[in-house]
Short mmCIF file of C-alpha atoms in Angstrom, two decimals:
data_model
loop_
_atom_site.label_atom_id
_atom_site.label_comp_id
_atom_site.label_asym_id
_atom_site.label_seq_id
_atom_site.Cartn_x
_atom_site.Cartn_y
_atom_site.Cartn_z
CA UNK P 2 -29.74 -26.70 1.40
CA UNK P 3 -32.32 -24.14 0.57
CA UNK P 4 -31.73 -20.55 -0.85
CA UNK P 5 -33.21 -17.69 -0.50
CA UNK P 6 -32.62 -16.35 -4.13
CA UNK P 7 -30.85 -18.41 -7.54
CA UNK P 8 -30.10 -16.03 -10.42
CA UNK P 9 -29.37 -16.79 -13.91
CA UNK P 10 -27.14 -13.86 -15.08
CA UNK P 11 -28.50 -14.69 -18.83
CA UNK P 12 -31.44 -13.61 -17.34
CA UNK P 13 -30.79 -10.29 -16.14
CA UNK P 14 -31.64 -7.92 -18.14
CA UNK P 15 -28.10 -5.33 -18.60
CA UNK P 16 -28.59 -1.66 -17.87
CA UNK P 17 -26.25 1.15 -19.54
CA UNK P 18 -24.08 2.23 -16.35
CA UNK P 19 -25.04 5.12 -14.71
CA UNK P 20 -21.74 6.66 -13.93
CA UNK P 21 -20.72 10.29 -15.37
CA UNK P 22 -18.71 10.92 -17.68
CA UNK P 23 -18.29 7.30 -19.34
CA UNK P 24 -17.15 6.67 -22.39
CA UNK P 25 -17.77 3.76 -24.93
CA UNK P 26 -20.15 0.98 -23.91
CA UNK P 27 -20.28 0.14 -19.78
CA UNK P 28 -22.91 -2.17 -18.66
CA UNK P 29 -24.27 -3.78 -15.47
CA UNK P 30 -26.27 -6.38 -14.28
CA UNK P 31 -27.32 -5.86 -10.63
CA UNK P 32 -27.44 -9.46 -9.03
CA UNK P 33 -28.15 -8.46 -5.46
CA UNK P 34 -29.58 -5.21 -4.30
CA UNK P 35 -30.93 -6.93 -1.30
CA UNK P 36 -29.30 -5.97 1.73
CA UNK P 37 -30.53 -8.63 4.16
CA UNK P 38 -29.66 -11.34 1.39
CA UNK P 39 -25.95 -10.36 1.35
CA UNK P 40 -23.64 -7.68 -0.24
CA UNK P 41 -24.57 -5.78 -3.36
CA UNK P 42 -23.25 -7.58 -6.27
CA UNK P 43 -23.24 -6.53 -10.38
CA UNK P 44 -21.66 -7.79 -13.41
CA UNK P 45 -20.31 -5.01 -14.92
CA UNK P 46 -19.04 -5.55 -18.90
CA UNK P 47 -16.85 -3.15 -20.29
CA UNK P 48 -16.60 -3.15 -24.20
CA UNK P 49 -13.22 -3.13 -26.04
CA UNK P 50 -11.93 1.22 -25.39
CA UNK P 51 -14.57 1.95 -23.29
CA UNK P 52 -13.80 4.03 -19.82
CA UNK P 53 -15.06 4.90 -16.22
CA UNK P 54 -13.67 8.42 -14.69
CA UNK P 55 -11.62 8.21 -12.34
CA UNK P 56 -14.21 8.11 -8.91
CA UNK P 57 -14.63 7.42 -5.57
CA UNK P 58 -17.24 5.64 -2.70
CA UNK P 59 -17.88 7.53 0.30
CA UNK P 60 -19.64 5.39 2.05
CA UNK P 61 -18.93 2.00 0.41
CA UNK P 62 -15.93 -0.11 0.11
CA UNK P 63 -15.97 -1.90 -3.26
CA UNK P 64 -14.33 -5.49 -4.35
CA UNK P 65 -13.67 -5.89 -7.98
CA UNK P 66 -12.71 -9.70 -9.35
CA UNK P 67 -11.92 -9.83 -13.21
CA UNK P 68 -13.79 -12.65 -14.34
CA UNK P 69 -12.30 -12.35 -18.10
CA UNK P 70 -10.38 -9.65 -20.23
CA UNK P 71 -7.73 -7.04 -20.14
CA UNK P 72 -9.20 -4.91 -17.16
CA UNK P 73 -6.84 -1.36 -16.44
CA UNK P 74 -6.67 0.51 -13.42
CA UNK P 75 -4.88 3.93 -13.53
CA UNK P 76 -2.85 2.65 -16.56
CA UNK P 77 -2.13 -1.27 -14.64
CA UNK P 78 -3.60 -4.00 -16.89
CA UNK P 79 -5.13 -6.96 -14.31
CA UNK P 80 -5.99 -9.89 -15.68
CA UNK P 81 -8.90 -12.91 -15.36
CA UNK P 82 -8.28 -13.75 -11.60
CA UNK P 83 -7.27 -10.17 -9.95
CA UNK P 84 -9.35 -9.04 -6.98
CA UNK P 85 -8.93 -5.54 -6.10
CA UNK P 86 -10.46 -3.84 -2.55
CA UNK P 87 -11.00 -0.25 -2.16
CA UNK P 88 -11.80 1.23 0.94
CA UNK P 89 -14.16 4.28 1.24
CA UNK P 90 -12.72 8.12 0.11
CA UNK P 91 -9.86 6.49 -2.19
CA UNK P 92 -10.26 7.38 -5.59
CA UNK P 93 -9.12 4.97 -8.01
CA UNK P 94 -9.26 4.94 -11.98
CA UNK P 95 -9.81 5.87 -14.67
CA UNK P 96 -10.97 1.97 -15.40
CA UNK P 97 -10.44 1.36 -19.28
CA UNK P 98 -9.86 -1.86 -21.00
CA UNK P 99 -8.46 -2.11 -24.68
CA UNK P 100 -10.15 -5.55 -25.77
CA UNK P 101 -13.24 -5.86 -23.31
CA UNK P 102 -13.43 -7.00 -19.88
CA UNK P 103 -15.94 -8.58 -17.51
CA UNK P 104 -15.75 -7.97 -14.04
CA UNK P 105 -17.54 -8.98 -10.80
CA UNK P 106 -18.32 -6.03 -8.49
CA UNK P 107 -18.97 -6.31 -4.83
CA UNK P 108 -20.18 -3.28 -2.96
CA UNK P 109 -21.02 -2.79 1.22
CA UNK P 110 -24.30 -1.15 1.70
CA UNK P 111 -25.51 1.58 2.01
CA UNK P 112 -24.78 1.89 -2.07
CA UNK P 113 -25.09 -0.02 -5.09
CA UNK P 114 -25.02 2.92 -7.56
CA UNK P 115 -25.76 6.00 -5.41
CA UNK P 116 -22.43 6.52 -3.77
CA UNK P 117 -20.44 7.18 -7.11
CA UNK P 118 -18.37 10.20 -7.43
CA UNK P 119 -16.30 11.67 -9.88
CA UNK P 120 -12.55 12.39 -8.09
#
């Protein structure tokens, strides 16, 4: 089998996340920005108190899949193993977490980062 791209997340250097108005510490690691190579995918890490307004996508629908951690969803607390699947315009959040959460986050194209906005 031959691939077109292997990634070691360890690797990857983290970025602060670029969303407005977060609180605490958010982080990301984009692991595919590359359209042709699949859907955009980032590990985002959210430390223990830490928040993301509540938002929405446009233009993108987004797949979240907790990989570890207490991650909270307009006040529900999903555990490791919960996939959520928003479709464009629906705002969701305020994302918070009390003891730090790691999550998976899958987004269509045409956004990774671009198509965030504050509902």
């Amino acid at each position: 089998m031959s691939f077109n791209q292997t990634l070691q997340t360890s690797e990857i250097q983290a970025i602060p996340a670029p969303f407005p108005n977060t609180k605490g510490t958010v982080t990301l690691k984009i692991l595919n920005a590359d359209q042709p190579l699949g859907p955009a995918l980032a590990l985002l890490r959210m430390e223990p108190e830490s928040e993301i307004a509540r938002h929405l996508q446009e233009r993108t629908t987004e797949t979240l899949y907790v990989l570890e951690g207490d991650f909270i969803n307009e006040g529900i607390s999903y555990p490791a193993g919960t996939e959520l699947n928003v479709k464009p315009m629906i705002a969701h959040g305020p994302h918070t977490t009390k003891n730090g959460c790691s999550v998976l986050v899958m987004f269509s194209y045409p956004s990774v980062l671009d198509d965030f906005k504050l509902a």
